[in-house]
mmCIF file of C-alpha atoms and ligand atoms in Angstrom:
data_model
loop_
_atom_site.group_PDB
_atom_site.id
_atom_site.type_symbol
_atom_site.label_atom_id
_atom_site.label_comp_id
_atom_site.label_asym_id
_atom_site.label_seq_id
_atom_site.Cartn_x
_atom_site.Cartn_y
_atom_site.Cartn_z
ATOM 1 C CA MET A 1252 0.050 -0.306 -0.358
ATOM 2 C CA SER A 1253 2.122 2.668 1.453
ATOM 3 C CA SER A 1254 5.493 3.495 -1.083
ATOM 4 C CA GLY A 1255 6.354 5.793 1.544
ATOM 5 C CA LEU A 1256 9.538 5.990 4.277
ATOM 6 C CA ARG A 1257 9.250 3.930 6.956
ATOM 7 C CA VAL A 1258 9.889 4.661 10.751
ATOM 8 C CA ASP A 1259 9.829 2.795 13.354
ATOM 9 C CA VAL A 1260 10.947 4.378 17.089
ATOM 10 C CA PHE A 1261 10.442 2.799 19.884
ATOM 11 C CA SER A 1262 9.925 4.720 23.047
ATOM 12 C CA VAL A 1263 7.923 4.526 26.109
ATOM 13 C CA PHE A 1264 6.535 7.945 26.132
ATOM 14 C CA PRO A 1265 4.942 7.261 22.312
ATOM 15 C CA GLU A 1266 2.787 10.486 22.076
ATOM 16 C CA LEU A 1267 5.654 12.772 22.474
ATOM 17 C CA VAL A 1268 7.226 11.709 18.732
ATOM 18 C CA ASP A 1269 3.508 11.589 17.975
ATOM 19 C CA GLY A 1270 3.025 14.847 18.879
ATOM 20 C CA ALA A 1271 6.179 16.593 18.100
ATOM 21 C CA LEU A 1272 6.009 14.645 14.228
ATOM 22 C CA SER A 1273 1.982 15.814 14.197
ATOM 23 C CA ALA A 1274 1.331 18.916 12.470
ATOM 24 C CA SER A 1275 3.213 21.248 9.485
ATOM 25 C CA ILE A 1276 5.147 19.310 6.774
ATOM 26 C CA ILE A 1277 6.180 16.212 8.394
ATOM 27 C CA GLY A 1278 1.992 15.897 9.751
ATOM 28 C CA ARG A 1279 1.288 16.081 6.874
ATOM 29 C CA ALA A 1280 3.452 13.976 4.767
ATOM 30 C CA ARG A 1281 2.148 11.537 7.640
ATOM 31 C CA GLN A 1282 -1.464 11.810 6.131
ATOM 32 C CA ASN A 1283 -0.391 11.546 2.380
ATOM 33 C CA SER A 1284 1.842 8.492 3.283
ATOM 34 C CA GLN A 1285 5.147 9.595 2.058
ATOM 35 C CA ILE A 1286 5.889 8.897 5.684
ATOM 36 C CA ASP A 1287 5.052 5.248 7.604
ATOM 37 C CA LEU A 1288 5.604 6.607 11.483
ATOM 38 C CA ARG A 1289 4.946 3.662 13.563
ATOM 39 C CA LEU A 1290 5.487 3.744 17.219
ATOM 40 C CA HIS A 1291 6.556 0.749 19.630
ATOM 41 C CA ASP A 1292 6.180 0.667 23.834
ATOM 42 C CA PRO A 1293 8.546 -2.033 24.688
ATOM 43 C CA ARG A 1294 5.898 -1.925 28.239
ATOM 44 C CA ASP A 1295 3.928 -4.067 26.223
ATOM 45 C CA HIS A 1296 6.545 -6.437 26.446
ATOM 46 C CA ALA A 1297 7.338 -6.346 30.321
ATOM 47 C CA THR A 1298 6.648 -9.417 32.135
ATOM 48 C CA ASP A 1299 6.314 -8.087 35.787
ATOM 49 C CA ALA A 1300 3.047 -7.772 37.724
ATOM 50 C CA HIS A 1301 3.939 -4.002 37.659
ATOM 51 C CA ARG A 1302 4.903 -3.856 33.373
ATOM 52 C CA SER A 1303 8.444 -2.474 34.317
ATOM 53 C CA ILE A 1304 11.178 -1.968 31.941
ATOM 54 C CA ASP A 1305 13.576 -0.351 34.218
ATOM 55 C CA ASP A 1306 15.899 -1.798 36.661
ATOM 56 C CA SER A 1307 18.471 -0.367 39.208
ATOM 57 C CA PRO A 1308 22.202 -0.466 37.825
ATOM 58 C CA PHE A 1309 24.713 -4.081 38.824
ATOM 59 C CA GLY A 1310 27.302 -1.911 40.611
ATOM 60 C CA GLY A 1311 24.731 -0.063 42.302
ATOM 61 C CA GLY A 1312 24.605 3.649 41.922
ATOM 62 C CA ALA A 1313 21.525 6.779 40.724
ATOM 63 C CA GLY A 1314 18.935 6.093 38.384
ATOM 64 C CA MET A 1315 17.441 3.080 36.693
ATOM 65 C CA VAL A 1316 18.108 1.507 33.383
ATOM 66 C CA MET A 1317 16.100 0.581 30.950
ATOM 67 C CA ARG A 1318 16.279 -3.771 31.102
ATOM 68 C CA PRO A 1319 17.684 -5.503 27.671
ATOM 69 C CA ASP A 1320 15.144 -8.266 28.317
ATOM 70 C CA VAL A 1321 12.256 -5.798 27.458
ATOM 71 C CA LEU A 1322 13.791 -3.677 24.966
ATOM 72 C CA ALA A 1323 14.918 -7.273 22.605
ATOM 73 C CA ALA A 1324 11.637 -8.420 23.084
ATOM 74 C CA SER A 1325 9.689 -5.580 21.458
ATOM 75 C CA ILE A 1326 12.835 -5.078 18.598
ATOM 76 C CA ARG A 1327 12.311 -9.110 17.804
ATOM 77 C CA GLU A 1328 8.647 -8.751 17.876
ATOM 78 C CA THR A 1329 8.801 -5.543 15.338
ATOM 79 C CA ASP A 1330 11.342 -6.667 13.289
ATOM 80 C CA PRO A 1331 12.055 -2.865 12.327
ATOM 81 C CA PRO A 1332 13.087 -1.769 8.946
ATOM 82 C CA ARG A 1333 17.390 -1.223 9.727
ATOM 83 C CA PRO A 1334 19.349 0.558 10.906
ATOM 84 C CA LEU A 1335 17.801 0.597 14.474
ATOM 85 C CA LEU A 1336 19.397 3.466 15.535
ATOM 86 C CA ALA A 1337 19.979 4.283 19.367
ATOM 87 C CA MET A 1338 19.583 7.712 20.780
ATOM 88 C CA THR A 1339 22.736 8.483 23.107
ATOM 89 C CA PRO A 1340 24.625 11.465 23.923
ATOM 90 C CA SER A 1341 27.272 8.975 23.514
ATOM 91 C CA GLY A 1342 26.909 8.289 19.537
ATOM 92 C CA ALA A 1343 28.060 9.916 16.381
ATOM 93 C CA THR A 1344 26.864 13.396 15.800
ATOM 94 C CA PHE A 1345 23.662 13.701 13.626
ATOM 95 C CA ASP A 1346 24.204 16.034 10.716
ATOM 96 C CA GLN A 1347 22.401 16.797 6.993
ATOM 97 C CA ALA A 1348 24.838 14.023 5.840
ATOM 98 C CA MET A 1349 23.256 11.411 7.823
ATOM 99 C CA ALA A 1350 19.463 12.910 6.930
ATOM 100 C CA ARG A 1351 20.440 12.456 3.239
ATOM 101 C CA GLU A 1352 21.584 8.855 3.863
ATOM 102 C CA LEU A 1353 18.444 7.917 5.740
ATOM 103 C CA ALA A 1354 16.654 9.902 3.452
ATOM 104 C CA ALA A 1355 18.176 7.744 0.516
ATOM 105 C CA GLY A 1356 17.470 4.391 2.285
ATOM 106 C CA GLY A 1357 14.269 2.156 2.594
ATOM 107 C CA GLY A 1358 13.509 3.525 5.846
ATOM 108 C CA PHE A 1359 14.930 2.825 9.458
ATOM 109 C CA SER A 1360 14.231 2.766 13.458
ATOM 110 C CA LEU A 1361 15.144 4.999 16.299
ATOM 111 C CA LEU A 1362 14.957 3.429 19.839
ATOM 112 C CA CYS A 1363 14.441 6.032 23.069
ATOM 113 C CA GLY A 1364 16.602 5.717 26.169
ATOM 114 C CA ARG A 1365 14.846 7.345 29.312
ATOM 115 C CA TYR A 1366 16.298 7.221 32.966
ATOM 116 C CA GLU A 1367 19.780 6.269 32.815
ATOM 117 C CA GLY A 1368 20.135 5.174 29.662
ATOM 118 C CA ILE A 1369 19.847 2.071 27.758
ATOM 119 C CA ASP A 1370 22.031 -1.970 29.583
ATOM 120 C CA GLN A 1371 24.515 -1.410 26.875
ATOM 121 C CA ARG A 1372 23.933 -5.268 25.593
ATOM 122 C CA VAL A 1373 21.301 -3.861 23.773
ATOM 123 C CA LEU A 1374 23.619 -1.375 22.204
ATOM 124 C CA ASP A 1375 25.838 -3.648 21.582
ATOM 125 C CA SER A 1376 24.205 -6.395 19.909
ATOM 126 C CA VAL A 1377 20.652 -5.235 19.152
ATOM 127 C CA VAL A 1378 20.807 -1.740 17.679
ATOM 128 C CA ASP A 1379 23.376 -0.903 14.713
ATOM 129 C CA ALA A 1380 24.262 2.126 16.057
ATOM 130 C CA GLU A 1381 24.343 4.864 18.563
ATOM 131 C CA VAL A 1382 23.305 8.310 16.973
ATOM 132 C CA SER A 1383 23.364 11.834 19.356
ATOM 133 C CA ILE A 1384 21.752 15.267 18.215
ATOM 134 C CA GLY A 1385 24.674 17.071 20.099
ATOM 135 C CA ASP A 1386 26.745 17.647 22.998
ATOM 136 C CA TYR A 1387 23.994 17.992 25.972
ATOM 137 C CA VAL A 1388 21.735 16.122 27.863
ATOM 138 C CA LEU A 1389 18.000 15.333 27.196
ATOM 139 C CA ALA A 1390 15.722 13.667 29.389
ATOM 140 C CA GLY A 1391 14.652 11.510 27.064
ATOM 141 C CA GLY A 1392 15.444 9.822 23.385
ATOM 142 C CA GLU A 1393 12.065 11.049 22.478
ATOM 143 C CA VAL A 1394 12.854 13.855 21.415
ATOM 144 C CA ALA A 1395 16.366 13.517 19.501
ATOM 145 C CA ALA A 1396 14.064 10.832 17.396
ATOM 146 C CA ALA A 1397 11.595 13.786 16.170
ATOM 147 C CA VAL A 1398 14.469 15.931 14.871
ATOM 148 C CA ILE A 1399 15.768 13.195 12.950
ATOM 149 C CA ILE A 1400 12.712 12.040 11.398
ATOM 150 C CA GLU A 1401 12.075 15.855 10.897
ATOM 151 C CA ALA A 1402 15.584 16.267 9.085
ATOM 152 C CA VAL A 1403 15.371 12.637 7.362
ATOM 153 C CA GLY A 1404 11.716 13.411 6.754
ATOM 154 C CA ARG A 1405 11.492 17.037 3.909
ATOM 155 C CA LEU A 1406 14.298 14.925 2.307
ATOM 156 C CA VAL A 1407 12.440 12.773 0.950
ATOM 157 C CA PRO A 1408 10.821 13.270 -2.177
ATOM 158 C CA GLY A 1409 7.478 15.734 -2.535
ATOM 159 C CA VAL A 1410 7.449 15.849 0.816
ATOM 160 C CA LEU A 1411 8.345 19.767 0.443
ATOM 161 C CA GLY A 1412 6.654 21.985 -1.859
ATOM 162 C CA ASN A 1413 9.237 22.944 -3.433
ATOM 163 C CA ALA A 1414 12.293 20.790 -4.318
ATOM 164 C CA ASP A 1415 15.003 23.709 -5.037
ATOM 165 C CA SER A 1416 14.763 24.683 -1.001
ATOM 166 C CA ILE A 1417 16.870 21.527 -0.328
ATOM 167 C CA GLU A 1418 19.245 22.495 -2.773
ATOM 168 C CA ASP A 1419 20.430 25.804 -1.607
ATOM 169 C CA GLU A 1420 19.284 25.665 1.928
ATOM 170 C CA SER A 1421 22.148 25.473 4.719
ATOM 171 C CA PHE A 1422 24.597 22.349 4.947
ATOM 172 C CA ALA A 1423 23.561 21.450 1.114
ATOM 173 C CA THR A 1424 26.593 22.290 -0.211
ATOM 174 C CA GLY A 1425 29.094 22.342 2.504
ATOM 175 C CA LEU A 1426 27.945 26.472 3.382
ATOM 176 C CA LEU A 1427 25.528 28.212 5.514
ATOM 177 C CA GLU A 1428 22.792 29.482 3.547
ATOM 178 C CA TYR A 1429 22.286 33.275 2.101
ATOM 179 C CA PRO A 1430 20.039 35.924 3.630
ATOM 180 C CA HIS A 1431 16.433 36.139 2.408
ATOM 181 C CA TYR A 1432 14.631 39.031 1.813
ATOM 182 C CA THR A 1433 10.762 40.168 1.488
ATOM 183 C CA ARG A 1434 8.492 43.094 1.506
ATOM 184 C CA PRO A 1435 8.269 45.535 2.283
ATOM 185 C CA ALA A 1436 11.704 46.827 0.987
ATOM 186 C CA ASP A 1437 12.182 49.628 3.405
ATOM 187 C CA PHE A 1438 12.012 47.799 7.055
ATOM 188 C CA GLU A 1439 11.936 50.385 9.739
ATOM 189 C CA GLY A 1440 14.775 52.045 7.460
ATOM 190 C CA ALA A 1441 16.904 49.258 6.960
ATOM 191 C CA GLU A 1442 16.553 48.198 3.147
ATOM 192 C CA VAL A 1443 17.006 45.053 1.220
ATOM 193 C CA PRO A 1444 20.219 44.938 -0.601
ATOM 194 C CA PRO A 1445 19.597 47.245 -4.327
ATOM 195 C CA ILE A 1446 20.930 43.990 -5.777
ATOM 196 C CA LEU A 1447 17.746 41.463 -5.150
ATOM 197 C CA LEU A 1448 15.913 44.118 -6.584
ATOM 198 C CA SER A 1449 18.258 44.868 -10.271
ATOM 199 C CA GLY A 1450 16.115 42.003 -11.855
ATOM 200 C CA ASN A 1451 19.646 40.616 -12.919
ATOM 201 C CA HIS A 1452 19.090 36.452 -12.635
ATOM 202 C CA GLY A 1453 23.206 36.128 -12.671
ATOM 203 C CA ALA A 1454 23.681 38.744 -10.873
ATOM 204 C CA VAL A 1455 21.719 37.704 -7.327
ATOM 205 C CA ASP A 1456 22.826 34.814 -8.231
ATOM 206 C CA ARG A 1457 26.133 35.664 -7.599
ATOM 207 C CA TRP A 1458 25.578 37.621 -5.205
ATOM 208 C CA ARG A 1459 23.459 34.557 -3.335
ATOM 209 C CA TYR A 1460 26.938 32.439 -3.418
ATOM 210 C CA ALA A 1461 29.315 35.219 -2.829
ATOM 211 C CA MET A 1462 26.984 35.384 0.619
ATOM 212 C CA SER A 1463 27.013 31.846 1.336
ATOM 213 C CA LEU A 1464 30.435 31.710 0.985
ATOM 214 C CA ARG A 1465 31.291 35.101 3.221
ATOM 215 C CA ARG A 1466 28.796 33.625 6.176
ATOM 216 C CA THR A 1467 30.662 30.288 6.479
ATOM 217 C CA VAL A 1468 34.155 31.925 6.783
ATOM 218 C CA GLU A 1469 32.963 34.697 9.188
ATOM 219 C CA ARG A 1470 30.395 32.049 11.241
ATOM 220 C CA ARG A 1471 31.795 28.244 10.386
ATOM 221 C CA PRO A 1472 35.319 28.621 9.724
ATOM 222 C CA ASP A 1473 35.504 24.584 10.062
ATOM 223 C CA LEU A 1474 33.027 23.978 7.447
ATOM 224 C CA ILE A 1475 35.488 25.548 4.742
ATOM 225 C CA ASP A 1476 37.942 23.844 5.419
ATOM 226 C CA ALA A 1477 35.990 20.361 5.111
ATOM 227 C CA ARG A 1478 35.607 21.640 1.501
ATOM 228 C CA GLY A 1479 39.430 22.292 1.426
ATOM 229 C CA GLY A 1480 39.958 25.767 1.762
ATOM 230 C CA LEU A 1481 38.713 28.699 -0.505
ATOM 231 C CA SER A 1482 38.991 28.229 -4.880
ATOM 232 C CA PRO A 1483 40.277 31.052 -6.870
ATOM 233 C CA ASP A 1484 36.855 31.183 -7.942
ATOM 234 C CA ASP A 1485 35.476 31.852 -3.969
ATOM 235 C CA GLU A 1486 37.936 34.447 -3.220
ATOM 236 C CA ALA A 1487 37.208 36.200 -6.761
ATOM 237 C CA ASP A 1488 33.076 35.764 -6.002
ATOM 238 C CA LEU A 1489 34.097 37.219 -2.477
ATOM 239 C CA ALA A 1490 36.653 40.506 -3.448
ATOM 240 C CA TRP A 1491 33.195 41.053 -6.118
ATOM 241 C CA LEU A 1492 31.483 41.345 -2.769
ATOM 242 C CA ALA A 1493 33.846 42.946 -1.165
ATOM 243 C CA ALA A 1494 34.063 46.121 -4.214
ATOM 244 C CA LEU A 1495 29.704 45.510 -4.164
ATOM 245 C CA ASP A 1496 29.861 46.994 0.151
ATOM 246 C CA ARG A 1497 32.347 49.789 -1.326
HETATM 247 N N1 SAH B 1068 22.845 8.827 31.676
HETATM 248 C C1 SAH B 1068 23.492 9.154 30.531
HETATM 249 C C2 SAH B 1068 21.897 10.100 30.190
HETATM 250 C C3 SAH B 1068 20.694 9.490 29.990
HETATM 251 S S1 SAH B 1068 19.046 10.671 29.519
HETATM 252 C C4 SAH B 1068 24.110 10.098 29.612
HETATM 253 O O1 SAH B 1068 25.338 10.488 30.809
HETATM 254 O O2 SAH B 1068 24.914 9.629 28.698
HETATM 255 C C5 SAH B 1068 18.085 9.786 28.881
HETATM 256 C C6 SAH B 1068 17.943 9.437 27.580
HETATM 257 O O3 SAH B 1068 18.321 10.863 27.062
HETATM 258 C C7 SAH B 1068 19.355 8.778 26.356
HETATM 259 O O4 SAH B 1068 18.939 7.531 27.354
HETATM 260 C C8 SAH B 1068 19.409 8.839 25.227
HETATM 261 O O5 SAH B 1068 18.288 7.948 24.331
HETATM 262 C C9 SAH B 1068 18.283 9.926 25.694
HETATM 263 N N2 SAH B 1068 19.445 11.560 25.760
HETATM 264 C C10 SAH B 1068 19.787 12.147 26.349
HETATM 265 N N3 SAH B 1068 20.563 13.245 25.451
HETATM 266 C C11 SAH B 1068 20.432 13.179 23.957
HETATM 267 C C12 SAH B 1068 21.526 13.572 23.258
HETATM 268 N N4 SAH B 1068 21.872 14.401 23.617
HETATM 269 N N5 SAH B 1068 20.841 12.683 21.683
HETATM 270 C C13 SAH B 1068 20.399 11.208 21.485
HETATM 271 N N6 SAH B 1068 19.587 11.185 22.623
HETATM 272 C C14 SAH B 1068 19.958 11.538 23.763
#
């Protein structure tokens, strides 16, 4: 039936993931079956009277750890699309390149931790990799999973109305995006760069590219290094932009 991107999420708070992905672009993509999001609550596989999904850590200490048997039972019953990625602050940092890779595949799955985290044996043998969304600690993996699904989902063909918007946006070319302007042309005395009103599409394209370069040089020199530095053409575009400013 659906030919959309299948994404399975394992979470003891599935409503958090569902809520974050119910409106706007991703909500519409789910309704149109472009994204087939399936939520699974590992608590359905708990075996004791209290339906426990966590227990105290071996070795002592604060907090609770998610039980490997309950998580594994939930995952194995589902046989979810791979890769199955666990949300953890210790994983590889999610970025646009990973988003593109996941969007190009046939589907993927995310396992959300809570409490102190997930029993290491699940990370070692049931999941395929660990992914972090950045160097900070959340209370659970659900918001991280929503971040990943939103970033990947908008790259699925047809999800965004205008495919061009994916091609020039930040990181698509290894550069940050150029600035945008809309009406009014004069906002509280701040004017729009005149070249954008010139009607000269070649000049507008050159300006946008040069502004992307300039911003990236100023704000994210690491991205310029990653592209192997500035080419002679890049240097010429930056000099052209500097001359426009004078
Ligand atoms: N004790 C852990 C943190 C647990 S936070 C540690 O020090 O590493 C509880 C859960 O939130 C984690 O299991 C993970 O699923 C999720 N989480 C927290 N921060 C995250 C981040 N930066 N990226 C992805 N998931 C995160």
